C-alpha cells in the first residue's frame, strides 16, 4: 500500500475506571450476506486486524457483548459507533447505521463527518492559508464548527455526557494531527519549509507530545507517530543541521524504523506502535526475513502482548515463504527465452502465435496483484483444460529481480514469466495506459499473436473470466 495515500478508516478505544459490560443487539436489514464484521479494542487501542466476523441466522440479528470502561469506539461493518456500558440496540440497513436507542442523533451526525485521509486534508488547509497564524485559526474555527451541533444535542439531552466528551476528544486529536501534518506535507512536496512552518511543526509536538496514550484511539494516530519519528526526528531535524540521510537497504530501513519507535515512545503507546508497525510491514507480503527477527524482539519484550496473536499468522506466512524459496522451480514455472532482450509487447506476443494466452501484469510490491494469486489454482485448472497459455509480466525493477523469482515459487505461478526492461515497460505504458503511467494488476487476452482484450476480467471473477476467455478459443 502507498502508506501516505492508501487508508481505511476504522476506530476502537476505551479508557478510564474499571471495566464494565456492554451488550449490543444488532439488527441487519437488506444484507448482501450473513456476515457482520466488528472491530473491537485491543488494550484500549485501535488496531487494524482486530476484526471479528460474526454470522447471523434467519432473524438477521446478532447479540454481542464485550467489557469496556466508560466507552469504546467500535467499527461495525465500517460504521464507527461509540458504545457505553449497558445495552445498546442498533439497526443497520444496507450496512448503514439507521437506528440506535442510545445517542442516535449524535451517531448519525458523526457518520457524516469528513473522513478524507488526514494528509489530503492537511494539503488542502495549506492551499487555503500558508501562514501558521492563519492555519491555526482555520483549524480552530473548523473544529468549533464541527462541535457546535454536538453541543446543541447535549444541551437538549439527545446525547450523554460521556458521548459528548469523547466526541470533543476525537476532534481535538484530529486538530493536533492535522496541524502536525501540514508542515510534513509541504516538506514532502517542496523539499523545504519556511521558518513559520518550522516553528508550527515544533510547537505541535511540544504542546501535544506524541508519546501520549490518550491519542491511541484515533484512527490516524499510528501514521502521526510514524512520521514524527521517521520524518521529523530522523530526517528533518538532521537536515536542518546540514546532515543528509544515509542510504539504507531494505533491511536497514526496517530496523531503523522499528528502533525509532523503541527509542521515542514508552509504555503501552510503544507496544501498540511496534505491533502496528510490524503488522503494517508484514501486510505488504514482501516476506522479509528481518520482520521475523523484529517480531521475535517484540515477543521477548512483550511476552504476554495481546497484539501478538494477530501478528503470528502473518509471521507464519513469512516462515513458509522463506522455506519455499529454497526449492527448485516447478516444471510448469518457466521463463520466456531471452526475456531481457524483448523490448515491445508485439515482440513478446509474437512468440505465442497460434495460441490463446491470458496475461497477468503484476509486480512484487503490488498488494492487489498478489491478492489475486489466491485464485490461481482454479484459473490454472481452467486454462490447462482449454489449452490456454498463461503469461506473467512483472513490472519490477532490476533491484527486485531476486524477489520476483522468489515469489514465482512461493505463489506457485504456473506459466511463462518475463520481467520488463525499460523499453518493454515504456511500450506497455504507451499501448495500455496511453503513456500516462500504469495501474496494476492488469489482465490481457492474446489470440494468435494479437491483443484481443486489453483490459480483461480478474482471476477473482472466476466464471465470468472463464467465459470471457472462452470467446477466444
Coordinates of C-alpha atoms in Angstrom, one line a residue:
X1 CA 0.0 0.0 0.0
X2 CA 1.1 3.5 -0.5
X3 CA 1.3 4.5 3.1
X4 CA 0.7 8.2 2.5
X5 CA -2.3 7.6 0.3
X6 CA -3.7 4.3 0.8
X7 CA -6.0 4.2 4.3
X8 CA -9.3 2.7 5.5
X9 CA -11.0 4.4 8.5
X10 CA -11.8 2.2 11.5
X11 CA -11.7 3.0 15.2
X12 CA -11.6 1.5 18.6
X13 CA -10.8 2.8 22.1
X14 CA -11.8 2.7 25.7
X15 CA -10.3 4.5 28.8
X16 CA -11.0 5.3 32.4
X17 CA -12.1 3.4 35.5
X18 CA -12.8 -0.3 35.8
X19 CA -14.2 -2.5 33.1
X20 CA -18.0 -2.8 32.7
X21 CA -20.1 -4.9 30.4
X22 CA -21.5 -3.5 27.1
X23 CA -24.2 -5.6 25.4
X24 CA -25.1 -4.8 21.8
X25 CA -28.0 -6.2 19.8
X26 CA -27.6 -5.6 16.0
X27 CA -30.4 -6.0 13.5
X28 CA -29.3 -6.2 9.9
X29 CA -31.7 -5.3 7.1
X30 CA -31.2 -6.0 3.4
X31 CA -27.8 -7.6 3.9
X32 CA -25.9 -8.9 0.9
X33 CA -24.6 -11.9 3.0
X34 CA -24.9 -13.2 6.6
X35 CA -21.6 -11.9 7.8
X36 CA -21.1 -8.9 10.2
X37 CA -17.6 -7.5 10.7
X38 CA -16.9 -5.9 14.0
X39 CA -13.6 -4.3 15.1
X40 CA -13.1 -4.4 18.8
X41 CA -10.5 -2.8 21.1
X42 CA -7.1 -4.3 21.8
X43 CA -5.7 -2.9 25.1
X44 CA -7.9 0.2 24.5
X45 CA -6.3 1.0 21.1
X46 CA -7.4 1.0 17.5
X47 CA -5.5 -2.0 15.9
X48 CA -6.2 -2.8 12.2
X49 CA -6.6 -6.5 12.3
X50 CA -8.7 -6.8 15.4
X51 CA -11.8 -7.7 13.3
X52 CA -14.2 -10.5 14.1
X53 CA -16.6 -11.9 11.6
X54 CA -19.9 -12.9 13.1
X55 CA -22.6 -14.8 11.2
X56 CA -26.3 -14.3 11.7
X57 CA -29.3 -16.5 11.0
X58 CA -32.8 -16.1 9.7
X59 CA -33.7 -13.4 12.3
X60 CA -30.9 -11.2 10.9
X61 CA -29.9 -10.4 14.5
X62 CA -26.6 -10.6 16.3
X63 CA -26.1 -10.3 20.1
X64 CA -22.6 -9.3 21.1
X65 CA -21.0 -8.3 24.4
X66 CA -17.6 -7.0 25.5
X67 CA -16.0 -5.5 28.6
X68 CA -15.4 -1.8 28.3
X69 CA -14.7 1.1 30.6
X70 CA -16.5 4.4 30.2
X71 CA -16.9 4.0 26.4
X72 CA -15.5 2.2 23.4
X73 CA -15.2 3.1 19.8
X74 CA -16.2 0.1 17.6
X75 CA -16.4 -0.3 13.8
X76 CA -19.4 -2.4 12.8
X77 CA -19.5 -3.1 9.0
X78 CA -17.4 0.2 8.7
X79 CA -19.8 2.2 10.8
X80 CA -17.9 4.0 13.6
X81 CA -20.0 3.6 16.7
X82 CA -19.4 4.9 20.2
X83 CA -20.7 2.3 22.8
X84 CA -21.3 2.9 26.5
X85 CA -21.8 0.3 29.3
X86 CA -25.2 -1.3 29.4
X87 CA -27.4 -2.4 26.5
X88 CA -27.4 -0.7 23.0
X89 CA -29.8 -1.7 20.2
X90 CA -28.7 -0.9 16.7
X91 CA -30.2 -1.3 13.2
X92 CA -28.2 -1.5 10.0
X93 CA -29.9 -1.2 6.6
X94 CA -27.7 -2.0 3.6
X95 CA -24.7 -1.9 6.0
X96 CA -25.5 1.7 7.1
X97 CA -26.5 2.6 10.7
X98 CA -30.1 3.9 10.7
X99 CA -31.2 3.5 14.2
X100 CA -29.9 3.3 17.8
X101 CA -31.7 3.6 21.1
X102 CA -28.8 5.5 22.6
X103 CA -27.1 8.7 21.3
X104 CA -28.9 8.2 18.0
X105 CA -28.7 11.7 16.7
X106 CA -25.0 12.0 17.7
X107 CA -24.1 8.8 16.0
X108 CA -25.8 9.8 12.8
X109 CA -24.1 13.2 12.9
X110 CA -20.7 11.6 13.4
X111 CA -21.3 9.3 10.5
X112 CA -21.4 12.4 8.2
X113 CA -18.0 13.8 9.4
X114 CA -15.2 14.4 6.9
X115 CA -13.4 11.0 6.6
X116 CA -10.9 12.0 3.9
X117 CA -7.4 10.9 4.7
X118 CA -5.8 13.4 7.0
X119 CA -2.8 14.1 4.8
X120 CA -5.1 15.1 1.9
X121 CA -6.9 17.5 4.3
X122 CA -3.6 18.9 5.5
X123 CA -2.7 19.7 1.9
X124 CA -6.0 21.5 1.4
X125 CA -5.6 23.6 4.5
X126 CA -2.2 24.8 3.2
X127 CA -3.9 25.8 0.0
X128 CA -6.3 27.9 1.9
X129 CA -3.7 29.7 4.0
X130 CA 0.1 29.2 4.0
X131 CA 0.8 31.1 7.3
X132 CA 0.9 29.4 10.7
X133 CA -1.3 32.1 12.2
X134 CA -3.9 31.6 9.5
X135 CA -3.7 27.8 9.7
X136 CA -4.1 27.8 13.5
X137 CA -7.2 29.9 13.1
X138 CA -8.6 27.7 10.3
X139 CA -8.1 24.5 12.3
X140 CA -9.7 26.0 15.4
X141 CA -12.6 27.5 13.6
X142 CA -13.3 24.2 11.8
X143 CA -13.1 22.2 15.0
X144 CA -15.5 24.6 16.7
X145 CA -18.0 24.5 13.8
X146 CA -17.9 20.7 13.8
X147 CA -18.6 20.6 17.6
X148 CA -21.5 23.1 17.5
X149 CA -24.3 20.7 16.6
X150 CA -23.0 18.2 19.2
X151 CA -23.2 20.9 21.8
X152 CA -26.8 21.5 20.8
X153 CA -27.6 17.8 21.1
X154 CA -26.0 17.7 24.5
X155 CA -27.9 20.7 25.7
X156 CA -31.2 19.1 24.6
X157 CA -30.1 15.8 26.3
X158 CA -30.0 14.0 23.0
X159 CA -26.6 12.6 23.7
X160 CA -24.9 11.6 27.0
X161 CA -22.1 13.5 28.7
X162 CA -19.8 10.5 28.0
X163 CA -20.6 10.7 24.3
X164 CA -20.2 14.4 24.1
X165 CA -16.9 14.4 25.9
X166 CA -15.5 11.7 23.7
X167 CA -16.6 13.5 20.6
X168 CA -14.7 16.6 21.8
X169 CA -11.7 14.4 22.4
X170 CA -11.9 12.9 19.0
X171 CA -12.0 16.2 17.1
X172 CA -9.3 17.7 19.4
X173 CA -7.0 14.8 18.5
X174 CA -7.9 15.4 14.8
X175 CA -6.9 19.0 15.1
X176 CA -3.5 18.2 16.6
X177 CA -2.8 15.5 13.9
X178 CA -3.7 17.9 11.1
X179 CA -1.5 20.6 12.5
X180 CA 1.5 18.3 12.5
X181 CA 0.7 17.0 9.0
X182 CA 0.7 20.4 7.3
X183 CA 4.5 21.1 7.5
X184 CA 5.3 17.5 6.7
X185 CA 3.2 17.6 3.5
X186 CA 4.8 20.9 2.5
X187 CA 8.3 19.4 3.1
X188 CA 7.5 16.3 1.1
X189 CA 6.4 18.4 -1.9
X190 CA 8.8 21.3 -1.8
X191 CA 11.7 19.6 -0.1
X192 CA 11.9 22.6 2.4
X193 CA 9.7 24.7 4.7
X194 CA 10.0 28.2 5.9
X195 CA 10.7 29.4 9.5
X196 CA 7.0 30.0 10.1
X197 CA 6.1 26.4 9.4
X198 CA 9.2 25.1 11.1
X199 CA 8.0 26.8 14.3
X200 CA 4.5 25.5 13.9
X201 CA 5.8 21.9 13.5
X202 CA 7.9 22.2 16.6
X203 CA 5.1 23.7 18.7
X204 CA 2.6 21.0 18.0
X205 CA 5.0 18.3 19.3
X206 CA 5.9 20.5 22.3
X207 CA 2.3 21.2 23.3
X208 CA 0.9 17.8 22.4
X209 CA 3.7 15.1 23.0
X210 CA 3.2 12.2 20.6
X211 CA 4.2 9.7 23.4
X212 CA 0.8 10.1 24.9
X213 CA -1.6 7.2 25.3
X214 CA -4.7 9.4 25.1
X215 CA -4.3 9.6 21.3
X216 CA -4.0 5.8 20.5
X217 CA -7.8 5.6 19.9
X218 CA -7.6 8.0 16.9
X219 CA -7.6 6.2 13.5
X220 CA -4.6 8.2 12.1
X221 CA -2.5 8.2 15.2
X222 CA -0.1 5.5 14.0
X223 CA 0.8 7.5 10.9
X224 CA 1.0 10.7 13.0
X225 CA 3.5 8.9 15.3
X226 CA 5.4 7.2 12.5
X227 CA 6.0 10.5 10.6
X228 CA 7.0 12.2 13.9
X229 CA 9.7 9.6 14.5
X230 CA 10.9 8.9 10.9
X231 CA 10.3 12.3 9.2
X232 CA 10.6 14.9 11.9
X233 CA 13.2 13.5 14.2
X234 CA 15.3 11.3 11.9
X235 CA 15.1 13.3 8.6
X236 CA 14.0 16.9 9.1
X237 CA 15.9 17.9 12.3
X238 CA 19.3 16.5 11.0
X239 CA 18.6 18.1 7.6
X240 CA 18.3 21.5 9.3
X241 CA 21.9 20.9 10.6
X242 CA 23.1 20.1 7.1
X243 CA 23.2 16.3 7.7
X244 CA 21.8 14.4 4.8
X245 CA 20.3 11.0 5.5
X246 CA 22.5 8.0 4.6
X247 CA 21.2 5.5 2.1
X248 CA 19.9 2.2 3.6
X249 CA 19.0 -1.1 2.2
X250 CA 15.5 -2.5 2.9
X251 CA 16.5 -4.5 6.0
X252 CA 18.4 -1.5 7.4
X253 CA 15.4 0.8 6.8
X254 CA 13.0 -1.7 8.6
X255 CA 15.3 -2.0 11.6
X256 CA 15.8 1.8 11.7
X257 CA 12.0 2.4 11.7
X258 CA 11.4 -0.2 14.4
X259 CA 14.1 1.3 16.5
X260 CA 12.7 4.8 16.1
X261 CA 9.5 3.6 17.9
X262 CA 11.6 1.9 20.6
X263 CA 13.7 5.0 21.3
X264 CA 11.0 7.7 21.2
X265 CA 8.0 6.1 22.8
X266 CA 7.2 4.3 26.1
X267 CA 4.7 2.1 27.9
X268 CA 1.6 0.9 26.1
X269 CA 2.0 3.5 23.4
X270 CA 5.3 2.0 22.4
X271 CA 3.9 -1.6 22.5
X272 CA 1.0 -0.5 20.3
X273 CA 3.1 1.3 17.8
X274 CA 5.7 -1.5 17.5
X275 CA 2.9 -4.0 16.9
X276 CA 1.2 -1.8 14.3
X277 CA 4.5 -1.2 12.5
X278 CA 5.1 -5.0 12.3
X279 CA 1.5 -5.6 11.1
X280 CA 1.7 -2.8 8.5
X281 CA 5.0 -4.1 7.1
X282 CA 4.0 -7.8 7.2
X283 CA 0.8 -7.0 5.4
X284 CA 2.8 -5.8 2.4
X285 CA 3.5 -9.5 1.7
X286 CA 7.1 -8.9 0.8
X287 CA 8.0 -11.7 3.3
X288 CA 11.3 -10.2 4.5
X289 CA 13.2 -12.4 7.0
X290 CA 14.1 -9.3 9.1
X291 CA 10.5 -9.0 10.1
X292 CA 10.7 -12.3 11.8
X293 CA 13.7 -11.1 13.8
X294 CA 11.9 -7.9 14.8
X295 CA 8.8 -9.9 15.8
X296 CA 11.0 -12.1 18.0
X297 CA 12.4 -9.0 19.6
X298 CA 8.8 -7.7 20.2
X299 CA 7.8 -11.0 21.8
X300 CA 10.8 -11.0 24.0
X301 CA 9.9 -7.6 25.4
X302 CA 6.2 -8.2 25.5
X303 CA 5.8 -12.0 26.1
X304 CA 2.1 -11.6 27.1
X305 CA 1.1 -9.0 24.5
X306 CA -2.4 -9.1 23.3
X307 CA -1.2 -7.9 19.9
X308 CA 0.9 -11.0 19.1
X309 CA -1.9 -13.4 18.2
X310 CA -2.8 -11.0 15.4
X311 CA 0.8 -10.9 14.1
X312 CA 1.6 -14.6 14.3
X313 CA -0.4 -15.7 11.2
X314 CA 1.5 -13.2 9.1
X315 CA 4.8 -14.3 10.6
X316 CA 3.8 -17.9 9.7
X317 CA 3.4 -16.8 6.1
X318 CA 6.9 -15.3 6.1
X319 CA 8.3 -18.6 7.5
X320 CA 6.5 -20.5 4.7
X321 CA 7.9 -18.1 2.1
X322 CA 11.5 -18.5 3.4
X323 CA 11.1 -22.2 3.2
X324 CA 9.5 -22.3 -0.3
X325 CA 12.1 -20.0 -2.0
X326 CA 14.8 -22.6 -1.3
X327 CA 13.0 -25.1 -3.5
X328 CA 13.7 -25.6 -7.2
X329 CA 11.3 -24.1 -9.8
X330 CA 8.4 -26.5 -10.7
X331 CA 8.4 -27.8 -14.3
X332 CA 5.5 -25.5 -15.2
X333 CA 7.2 -22.3 -13.9
X334 CA 9.1 -21.2 -17.0
X335 CA 10.9 -18.1 -18.1
X336 CA 10.5 -16.6 -21.5
X337 CA 13.6 -17.3 -23.5
X338 CA 16.0 -14.3 -23.7
X339 CA 13.4 -12.2 -22.0
X340 CA 15.8 -9.3 -21.2
X341 CA 16.1 -8.7 -24.9
X342 CA 12.3 -8.3 -25.5
X343 CA 11.6 -4.6 -26.0
X344 CA 8.0 -4.4 -27.1
X345 CA 4.6 -6.0 -26.5
X346 CA 4.3 -7.0 -30.2
X347 CA 7.7 -8.8 -30.0
X348 CA 6.6 -10.6 -26.9
X349 CA 3.1 -11.8 -28.1
X350 CA 4.5 -12.8 -31.4
X351 CA 6.1 -15.7 -29.5
X352 CA 2.6 -17.1 -28.8
X353 CA 1.3 -17.3 -32.4
X354 CA -1.4 -19.9 -32.8
X355 CA -2.2 -19.8 -29.1
X356 CA -4.7 -18.1 -26.8
X357 CA -2.9 -16.5 -23.9
X358 CA -4.1 -15.0 -20.6
X359 CA -1.7 -12.3 -19.5
X360 CA -1.3 -11.1 -15.9
X361 CA 0.7 -7.8 -15.5
X362 CA 1.9 -7.6 -11.9
X363 CA 4.7 -6.6 -9.5
X364 CA 6.1 -7.9 -6.2
X365 CA 5.2 -4.6 -4.5
X366 CA 1.6 -4.7 -5.7
X367 CA -0.7 -6.0 -2.9
X368 CA -3.9 -6.3 -5.1
X369 CA -1.8 -8.2 -7.6
X370 CA -0.7 -10.7 -5.0
X371 CA -4.3 -11.0 -3.6
X372 CA -5.4 -12.3 -7.0
X373 CA -3.0 -15.2 -6.8
X374 CA -5.4 -16.8 -4.3
X375 CA -7.5 -17.7 -7.4
X376 CA -4.5 -19.1 -9.4
X377 CA -5.3 -22.8 -8.8
X378 CA -8.8 -22.6 -10.3
X379 CA -7.6 -20.4 -13.2
X380 CA -4.7 -22.8 -13.9
X381 CA -7.1 -25.8 -14.0
X382 CA -9.4 -24.0 -16.5
X383 CA -6.5 -22.8 -18.7
X384 CA -5.0 -26.3 -18.8
X385 CA -8.3 -27.9 -19.7
X386 CA -8.8 -25.4 -22.6
X387 CA -5.2 -25.4 -23.8
X388 CA -4.7 -21.7 -23.0
X389 CA -1.2 -20.4 -22.1
X390 CA -0.5 -18.3 -19.0
X391 CA 1.9 -15.3 -19.2
X392 CA 3.0 -13.3 -16.2
X393 CA 4.6 -9.9 -17.0
X394 CA 6.4 -8.3 -14.0
X395 CA 6.9 -4.6 -13.9
X396 CA 9.6 -4.9 -11.2
X397 CA 12.8 -3.0 -11.4
X398 CA 16.2 -4.8 -11.7
X399 CA 16.7 -4.4 -7.9
X400 CA 13.8 -6.7 -7.3
X401 CA 14.9 -9.5 -9.6
X402 CA 15.6 -11.9 -6.7
X403 CA 12.3 -11.2 -5.0
X404 CA 10.4 -11.6 -8.3
X405 CA 11.9 -15.0 -8.8
X406 CA 11.2 -16.0 -5.2
X407 CA 7.6 -15.0 -5.5
X408 CA 7.1 -17.2 -8.6
X409 CA 8.0 -20.2 -6.4
X410 CA 6.1 -19.1 -3.3
X411 CA 2.8 -18.3 -5.1
X412 CA 3.3 -21.3 -7.4
X413 CA 2.7 -19.3 -10.5
X414 CA 2.4 -21.8 -13.3
X415 CA 3.1 -20.4 -16.7
X416 CA 5.5 -18.2 -18.6
X417 CA 7.4 -15.4 -16.9
X418 CA 9.1 -12.2 -18.0
X419 CA 10.3 -9.1 -16.2
X420 CA 10.2 -6.0 -18.2
X421 CA 13.3 -4.0 -19.2
X422 CA 12.9 -0.2 -19.6
X423 CA 11.9 -0.4 -23.2
X424 CA 9.3 -3.0 -22.8
X425 CA 7.8 -1.3 -19.8
X426 CA 7.6 2.0 -21.7
X427 CA 5.9 0.2 -24.7
X428 CA 3.3 -1.4 -22.3
X429 CA 2.6 2.0 -20.8
X430 CA 2.2 3.6 -24.2
X431 CA -0.1 0.9 -25.6
X432 CA -2.2 0.1 -22.5
X433 CA -2.2 3.3 -20.5
X434 CA -1.7 6.0 -23.2
X435 CA 1.7 6.9 -21.8
X436 CA 0.3 8.2 -18.5
X437 CA 1.9 5.8 -16.0
X438 CA 0.3 2.5 -15.2
X439 CA -2.0 0.8 -12.7
X440 CA -1.9 -2.9 -11.9
X441 CA -3.0 -5.6 -11.7
X442 CA -3.9 -5.5 -15.4
X443 CA -5.0 -8.5 -17.5
X444 CA -5.0 -9.1 -21.2
X445 CA -6.1 -11.8 -23.6
X446 CA -3.9 -12.6 -26.6
X447 CA -5.2 -14.7 -29.6
X448 CA -2.8 -15.9 -32.3
X449 CA -0.2 -13.2 -31.6
X450 CA -2.7 -10.3 -31.4
X451 CA -4.0 -8.3 -28.4
X452 CA -7.8 -9.0 -28.5
X453 CA -8.8 -7.9 -24.9
X454 CA -6.7 -5.1 -23.4
X455 CA -8.5 -4.9 -20.1
X456 CA -9.7 -8.4 -19.2
X457 CA -11.5 -9.5 -16.0
X458 CA -9.6 -10.6 -12.9
X459 CA -9.0 -14.2 -11.7
X460 CA -11.3 -13.4 -8.7
X461 CA -14.1 -13.0 -11.2
X462 CA -13.8 -16.8 -11.8
X463 CA -16.6 -18.0 -14.1
X464 CA -17.1 -14.6 -15.7
X465 CA -13.4 -14.5 -16.6
X466 CA -13.5 -18.1 -17.9
X467 CA -16.5 -17.2 -20.1
X468 CA -14.6 -14.2 -21.4
X469 CA -11.5 -16.3 -22.3
X470 CA -13.8 -18.9 -23.8
X471 CA -14.8 -16.4 -26.6
X472 CA -11.3 -16.6 -28.0
X473 CA -10.7 -20.4 -28.0

